[in-house]
Amino acid sequence: MDATTPESSRSSLNLTWLHPIGLIGLSLVNFLLKVGTLGLYSFWAKTEVRKRIWSAVRLNGEPLTYTGTGKELFVGFLMIFGMVLFPAFLLTLGVLIMFGPESGLSMLFQAAIYLVFAFLWGIALYRAQRYRLSRTVWRGIRGSLTGSDMAYAWTFFWTGILIPLTLGWIIPWRSTKLQSMMVNDTWFGDRPFTFQADAKPLYKRFAVAWIAIAMIAALAFVLLGGIIGLNVINPELEQTQNRRLLNALAVLFTFALAYLLYAIVSAWYRAHQTNYFAGHTHFEGANFRGSLTARGLIWIAVTNFLIMVGSVGLLAPVVMARSARYFVENIAIDGTVPLASVSQGADQGMTRGEGLAQAFDFDAF
């Protein structure tokens, strides 16, 4: 608690969710307009979905407001397309035509392009968050992200390269480091968020998850090896249509089983990590607290998948709202904050949306 702020001037924070109405109708309208404009309306459609979801999040009973526009997202995408995507495509095409797709130089050039885009992915993540925060307002005060996108991207890049080299054991440290950089650069008005956490407490659960995933992979290899071995030992069995169908079903079952077991283990770890990160996030004396569970994450993932498949993607806004609701309802804020003394932060001067996130197609919210 800030010793200079009297307790009487501090307020508690209550985070709640008020379900937005009209999402199904909005889903239909967005779908028809995107089809009618050959996808061009998707930037405005995303903006309308964000406005609904933001307004459903209530802090002390007052909604968040999203002030971004479809035009900003569209302009941002056009700039990235013209400055990054199209030149990269032309360069790649030119190298392939000049040297041939099988030449060492072409392969080296394509590898370099992949590395550049891996670096740009980190920039896209950071700048997308900066844009969303700058367009998020509560009680007339906006959020901001004030750090360096290049510093974040570099950390994202080199730690990502180390994931396969360390067989994944860098992941808890990497996640904690990136979370620290993102949260410690986040402000509400003129007041910063803080995040202080050590990755060590994550490793016990990560070790269990790692061993479990390794066993799942081994099981999948054994089952697939058995299917292949059976066909090698008895090649005549492959001649019948029924046998081919059974082989295909066996392979499909193996992958489905492996993925299901992986999803359960992954959700078990991700719920713990999210709760751990929430518990080490602070704002002006208030502490966040997470209560996510593996069961909850799996339930949301499965039901959202069924909704998307059943609606052929039409109800994507409903899926996004359901995910947001789960996280909002499982995050609490303990302690008090001197809300009356929080004032507007500096305008970051953003006039366009983050085109890289649009180009990489991961900026769902």
C-alpha positions as semicolon CSV with decimal commas, in nm:
position;residue;x (nm);y (nm);z (nm)
1;M;0,000;0,000;0,000
2;D;0,120;0,351;-0,078
3;A;0,191;0,512;0,257
4;T;0,120;0,858;0,117
5;T;-0,239;0,770;0,022
6;P;-0,498;0,771;0,304
7;E;-0,699;0,449;0,334
8;S;-1,023;0,645;0,310
9;S;-0,937;0,756;-0,045
10;R;-0,870;0,406;-0,169
11;S;-1,128;0,186;-0,342
12;S;-1,159;-0,188;-0,392
13;L;-1,193;-0,326;-0,745
14;N;-1,463;-0,574;-0,842
15;L;-1,424;-0,741;-1,183
16;T;-1,747;-0,884;-1,326
17;W;-1,903;-0,990;-1,655
18;L;-2,236;-0,877;-1,798
19;H;-2,323;-1,094;-2,096
20;P;-2,351;-0,886;-2,415
21;I;-2,679;-0,914;-2,600
22;G;-2,721;-0,957;-2,974
23;L;-2,404;-1,159;-3,041
24;I;-2,583;-1,415;-3,256
25;G;-2,741;-1,141;-3,465
26;L;-2,406;-0,962;-3,488
27;S;-2,246;-1,289;-3,599
28;L;-2,495;-1,321;-3,884
29;V;-2,459;-0,957;-3,992
30;N;-2,079;-0,976;-3,984
31;F;-2,081;-1,298;-4,185
32;L;-2,309;-1,158;-4,455
33;L;-2,113;-0,834;-4,483
34;K;-1,779;-1,014;-4,500
35;V;-1,910;-1,242;-4,775
36;G;-2,063;-0,945;-4,958
37;T;-1,737;-0,748;-4,944
38;L;-1,510;-1,048;-5,014
39;G;-1,361;-1,023;-4,664
40;L;-1,297;-0,650;-4,664
41;Y;-1,551;-0,589;-4,387
42;S;-1,358;-0,820;-4,149
43;F;-1,174;-0,522;-3,996
44;W;-1,501;-0,348;-3,908
45;A;-1,654;-0,678;-3,799
46;K;-1,368;-0,736;-3,555
47;T;-1,414;-0,386;-3,417
48;E;-1,784;-0,442;-3,350
49;V;-1,709;-0,771;-3,171
50;R;-1,445;-0,603;-2,958
51;K;-1,686;-0,327;-2,859
52;R;-1,940;-0,585;-2,739
53;I;-1,685;-0,790;-2,546
54;W;-1,510;-0,490;-2,392
55;S;-1,845;-0,347;-2,273
56;A;-1,930;-0,681;-2,110
57;V;-1,629;-0,648;-1,879
58;R;-1,732;-0,442;-1,577
59;L;-1,499;-0,291;-1,322
60;N;-1,692;-0,174;-1,017
61;G;-2,005;-0,201;-1,228
62;E;-1,877;0,031;-1,503
63;P;-1,794;-0,110;-1,848
64;L;-1,469;-0,096;-2,035
65;T;-1,495;0,095;-2,362
66;Y;-1,321;0,002;-2,683
67;T;-1,252;0,310;-2,896
68;G;-1,070;0,152;-3,190
69;T;-1,211;0,166;-3,542
70;G;-1,227;-0,066;-3,840
71;K;-1,051;0,198;-4,046
72;E;-0,749;0,190;-3,814
73;L;-0,722;-0,187;-3,846
74;F;-0,763;-0,169;-4,223
75;V;-0,499;0,101;-4,268
76;G;-0,259;-0,089;-4,043
77;F;-0,302;-0,404;-4,249
78;L;-0,255;-0,217;-4,578
79;M;0,073;-0,067;-4,455
80;I;0,210;-0,402;-4,343
81;F;0,096;-0,569;-4,665
82;G;0,267;-0,304;-4,876
83;M;0,584;-0,271;-4,668
84;V;0,642;-0,632;-4,551
85;L;0,426;-0,908;-4,699
86;F;0,422;-0,812;-5,066
87;P;0,796;-0,727;-5,088
88;A;0,878;-1,055;-4,910
89;F;0,662;-1,244;-5,157
90;L;0,827;-1,076;-5,457
91;L;1,177;-1,136;-5,324
92;T;1,103;-1,502;-5,254
93;L;0,948;-1,550;-5,597
94;G;1,243;-1,378;-5,763
95;V;1,500;-1,595;-5,584
96;L;1,307;-1,915;-5,668
97;I;1,282;-1,820;-6,036
98;M;1,646;-1,711;-6,060
99;F;1,813;-1,997;-5,873
100;G;1,548;-2,270;-5,866
101;P;1,361;-2,411;-5,566
102;E;1,619;-2,687;-5,503
103;S;1,929;-2,465;-5,497
104;G;2,117;-2,407;-5,173
105;L;2,085;-2,032;-5,213
106;S;1,706;-2,053;-5,243
107;M;1,684;-2,271;-4,935
108;L;1,911;-2,036;-4,744
109;F;1,702;-1,738;-4,848
110;Q;1,380;-1,908;-4,740
111;A;1,534;-1,997;-4,404
112;A;1,632;-1,632;-4,361
113;I;1,275;-1,525;-4,442
114;Y;1,140;-1,767;-4,180
115;L;1,377;-1,623;-3,919
116;V;1,275;-1,267;-4,005
117;F;0,908;-1,354;-3,972
118;A;0,974;-1,531;-3,642
119;F;1,123;-1,204;-3,516
120;L;0,834;-1,003;-3,658
121;W;0,591;-1,233;-3,475
122;G;0,720;-1,097;-3,142
123;I;0,681;-0,740;-3,266
124;A;0,328;-0,819;-3,377
125;L;0,232;-0,958;-3,037
126;Y;0,367;-0,654;-2,856
127;R;0,228;-0,390;-3,089
128;A;-0,114;-0,558;-3,102
129;Q;-0,129;-0,537;-2,722
130;R;-0,016;-0,174;-2,738
131;Y;-0,294;-0,090;-2,979
132;R;-0,564;-0,269;-2,779
133;L;-0,456;-0,102;-2,455
134;S;-0,446;0,242;-2,616
135;R;-0,805;0,186;-2,729
136;T;-0,927;0,053;-2,394
137;V;-1,089;0,315;-2,172
138;W;-1,244;0,298;-1,825
139;R;-1,395;0,606;-1,663
140;G;-1,239;0,813;-1,940
141;I;-0,885;0,692;-1,868
142;R;-0,706;0,477;-2,123
143;G;-0,443;0,210;-2,095
144;S;-0,101;0,208;-2,259
145;L;0,206;-0,003;-2,327
146;T;0,521;0,204;-2,303
147;G;0,816;-0,029;-2,358
148;S;1,018;-0,138;-2,660
149;D;0,863;-0,373;-2,912
150;M;1,212;-0,454;-3,043
151;A;1,334;-0,564;-2,700
152;Y;1,029;-0,785;-2,655
153;A;1,064;-0,930;-3,006
154;W;1,432;-1,011;-2,954
155;T;1,358;-1,196;-2,629
156;F;1,064;-1,374;-2,795
157;F;1,290;-1,470;-3,086
158;W;1,601;-1,609;-2,916
159;T;1,411;-1,787;-2,641
160;G;1,188;-1,943;-2,907
161;I;1,495;-2,083;-3,086
162;L;1,605;-2,243;-2,759
163;I;1,276;-2,432;-2,710
164;P;1,373;-2,732;-2,931
165;L;1,738;-2,709;-2,825
166;T;1,637;-2,744;-2,456
167;L;1,362;-2,999;-2,533
168;G;1,113;-2,744;-2,404
169;W;1,265;-2,692;-2,060
170;I;1,313;-2,320;-2,121
171;I;0,935;-2,271;-2,157
172;P;0,852;-2,177;-1,792
173;W;1,143;-1,932;-1,777
174;R;1,057;-1,793;-2,121
175;S;0,689;-1,747;-2,038
176;T;0,773;-1,573;-1,710
177;K;1,026;-1,344;-1,878
178;L;0,786;-1,243;-2,157
179;Q;0,501;-1,192;-1,910
180;S;0,726;-0,971;-1,699
181;M;0,822;-0,756;-1,997
182;M;0,461;-0,718;-2,112
183;V;0,302;-0,647;-1,772
184;N;0,575;-0,416;-1,644
185;D;0,533;-0,204;-1,958
186;T;0,155;-0,179;-1,902
187;W;-0,005;0,134;-1,755
188;F;-0,353;0,248;-1,666
189;G;-0,349;0,624;-1,695
190;D;-0,037;0,748;-1,518
191;R;-0,001;0,440;-1,296
192;P;0,197;0,127;-1,387
193;F;0,120;-0,240;-1,340
194;T;0,396;-0,448;-1,184
195;F;0,489;-0,813;-1,217
196;Q;0,752;-0,986;-1,009
197;A;0,781;-1,363;-1,030
198;D;1,042;-1,636;-1,038
199;A;0,997;-1,921;-1,284
200;K;1,125;-2,181;-1,036
201;P;0,783;-2,255;-0,876
202;L;0,649;-2,347;-1,221
203;Y;0,906;-2,616;-1,287
204;K;0,767;-2,882;-1,054
205;R;0,435;-2,894;-1,237
206;F;0,608;-2,843;-1,573
207;A;0,828;-3,148;-1,506
208;V;0,521;-3,361;-1,443
209;A;0,357;-3,226;-1,759
210;W;0,676;-3,280;-1,962
211;I;0,709;-3,642;-1,851
212;A;0,339;-3,703;-1,916
213;I;0,363;-3,556;-2,267
214;A;0,675;-3,765;-2,338
215;M;0,481;-4,077;-2,232
216;I;0,189;-3,975;-2,453
217;A;0,426;-3,935;-2,749
218;A;0,583;-4,273;-2,675
219;L;0,239;-4,435;-2,659
220;A;0,143;-4,280;-2,992
221;F;0,466;-4,407;-3,154
222;V;0,407;-4,756;-3,017
223;L;0,051;-4,767;-3,149
224;L;0,152;-4,630;-3,490
225;G;0,447;-4,868;-3,499
226;G;0,213;-5,156;-3,428
227;I;-0,015;-5,056;-3,714
228;I;0,278;-5,024;-3,956
229;G;0,439;-5,344;-3,829
230;L;0,121;-5,543;-3,877
231;N;0,104;-5,435;-4,241
232;V;0,472;-5,515;-4,297
233;I;0,439;-5,862;-4,147
234;N;0,114;-5,932;-4,330
235;P;0,125;-5,729;-4,653
236;E;-0,166;-5,923;-4,801
237;L;-0,397;-5,767;-4,543
238;E;-0,350;-5,433;-4,714
239;Q;-0,524;-5,557;-5,027
240;T;-0,881;-5,532;-4,898
241;Q;-1,076;-5,209;-4,877
242;N;-1,197;-5,294;-4,527
243;R;-0,839;-5,339;-4,408
244;R;-0,739;-5,000;-4,550
245;L;-1,036;-4,842;-4,377
246;L;-0,946;-5,008;-4,047
247;N;-0,586;-4,887;-4,080
248;A;-0,702;-4,531;-4,143
249;L;-0,939;-4,545;-3,846
250;A;-0,664;-4,687;-3,624
251;V;-0,426;-4,406;-3,720
252;L;-0,700;-4,146;-3,669
253;F;-0,785;-4,293;-3,329
254;T;-0,419;-4,285;-3,227
255;F;-0,379;-3,917;-3,315
256;A;-0,712;-3,825;-3,154
257;L;-0,623;-4,009;-2,832
258;A;-0,277;-3,850;-2,820
259;Y;-0,420;-3,503;-2,879
260;L;-0,689;-3,550;-2,613
261;L;-0,436;-3,662;-2,352
262;Y;-0,203;-3,377;-2,450
263;A;-0,487;-3,124;-2,419
264;I;-0,568;-3,245;-2,069
265;V;-0,206;-3,225;-1,953
266;S;-0,153;-2,889;-2,125
267;A;-0,467;-2,740;-1,967
268;W;-0,356;-2,867;-1,625
269;Y;-0,027;-2,679;-1,663
270;R;-0,168;-2,366;-1,831
271;A;-0,430;-2,316;-1,560
272;H;-0,157;-2,329;-1,296
273;Q;0,067;-2,091;-1,490
274;T;-0,214;-1,840;-1,548
275;N;-0,309;-1,842;-1,181
276;Y;0,057;-1,805;-1,082
277;F;0,104;-1,509;-1,316
278;A;-0,216;-1,346;-1,192
279;G;-0,103;-1,383;-0,832
280;H;0,218;-1,194;-0,907
281;T;0,052;-0,906;-1,093
282;H;-0,010;-0,586;-0,895
283;F;-0,157;-0,243;-0,948
284;E;-0,116;0,035;-0,694
285;G;-0,140;-0,196;-0,394
286;A;-0,404;-0,429;-0,537
287;N;-0,317;-0,790;-0,620
288;F;-0,472;-1,010;-0,886
289;R;-0,580;-1,366;-0,810
290;G;-0,663;-1,642;-1,058
291;S;-0,886;-1,945;-1,007
292;L;-0,870;-2,113;-1,349
293;T;-0,888;-2,492;-1,360
294;A;-0,789;-2,755;-1,613
295;R;-1,151;-2,875;-1,622
296;G;-1,272;-2,523;-1,699
297;L;-1,019;-2,466;-1,977
298;I;-1,098;-2,802;-2,136
299;W;-1,473;-2,741;-2,112
300;I;-1,441;-2,400;-2,279
301;A;-1,211;-2,538;-2,549
302;V;-1,432;-2,837;-2,630
303;T;-1,763;-2,652;-2,630
304;N;-1,618;-2,363;-2,831
305;F;-1,486;-2,613;-3,085
306;L;-1,828;-2,774;-3,116
307;I;-1,993;-2,433;-3,156
308;M;-1,748;-2,334;-3,429
309;V;-1,786;-2,664;-3,614
310;G;-2,163;-2,669;-3,575
311;S;-2,199;-2,314;-3,704
312;V;-1,923;-2,348;-3,967
313;G;-1,744;-2,057;-3,803
314;L;-2,048;-1,831;-3,811
315;L;-2,066;-1,795;-3,432
316;A;-1,703;-1,693;-3,381
317;P;-1,807;-1,382;-3,179
318;V;-2,002;-1,605;-2,940
319;V;-1,694;-1,825;-2,896
320;M;-1,475;-1,521;-2,825
321;A;-1,723;-1,389;-2,568
322;R;-1,741;-1,727;-2,393
323;S;-1,361;-1,740;-2,363
324;A;-1,346;-1,383;-2,232
325;R;-1,620;-1,455;-1,982
326;Y;-1,439;-1,756;-1,841
327;F;-1,122;-1,558;-1,778
328;V;-1,302;-1,255;-1,634
329;E;-1,507;-1,469;-1,397
330;N;-1,195;-1,648;-1,276
331;I;-0,981;-1,343;-1,209
332;A;-1,030;-1,145;-0,888
333;I;-0,860;-0,832;-0,753
334;D;-0,774;-0,810;-0,384
335;G;-0,681;-0,489;-0,206
336;T;-0,755;-0,125;-0,273
337;V;-0,644;0,135;-0,528
338;P;-0,635;0,518;-0,509
339;L;-0,869;0,555;-0,808
340;A;-0,938;0,923;-0,748
341;S;-0,571;1,008;-0,792
342;V;-0,525;0,816;-1,118
343;S;-0,505;1,061;-1,407
344;Q;-0,478;1,032;-1,784
345;G;-0,149;0,906;-1,920
346;A;0,037;1,043;-2,219
347;D;-0,122;0,986;-2,559
348;Q;0,091;0,739;-2,756
349;G;-0,028;0,892;-3,080
350;M;-0,140;0,569;-3,245
351;T;-0,344;0,639;-3,558
352;R;-0,367;0,289;-3,704
353;G;-0,422;-0,066;-3,591
354;E;-0,148;-0,324;-3,570
355;G;-0,121;-0,469;-3,917
356;L;0,132;-0,740;-3,833
357;A;-0,113;-0,912;-3,600
358;Q;-0,377;-0,892;-3,872
359;A;-0,134;-1,033;-4,126
360;F;-0,035;-1,325;-3,900
361;D;-0,405;-1,380;-3,822
362;F;-0,372;-1,425;-3,446
363;D;-0,521;-1,094;-3,326
364;A;-0,861;-1,245;-3,243
365;F;-0,946;-0,997;-2,967
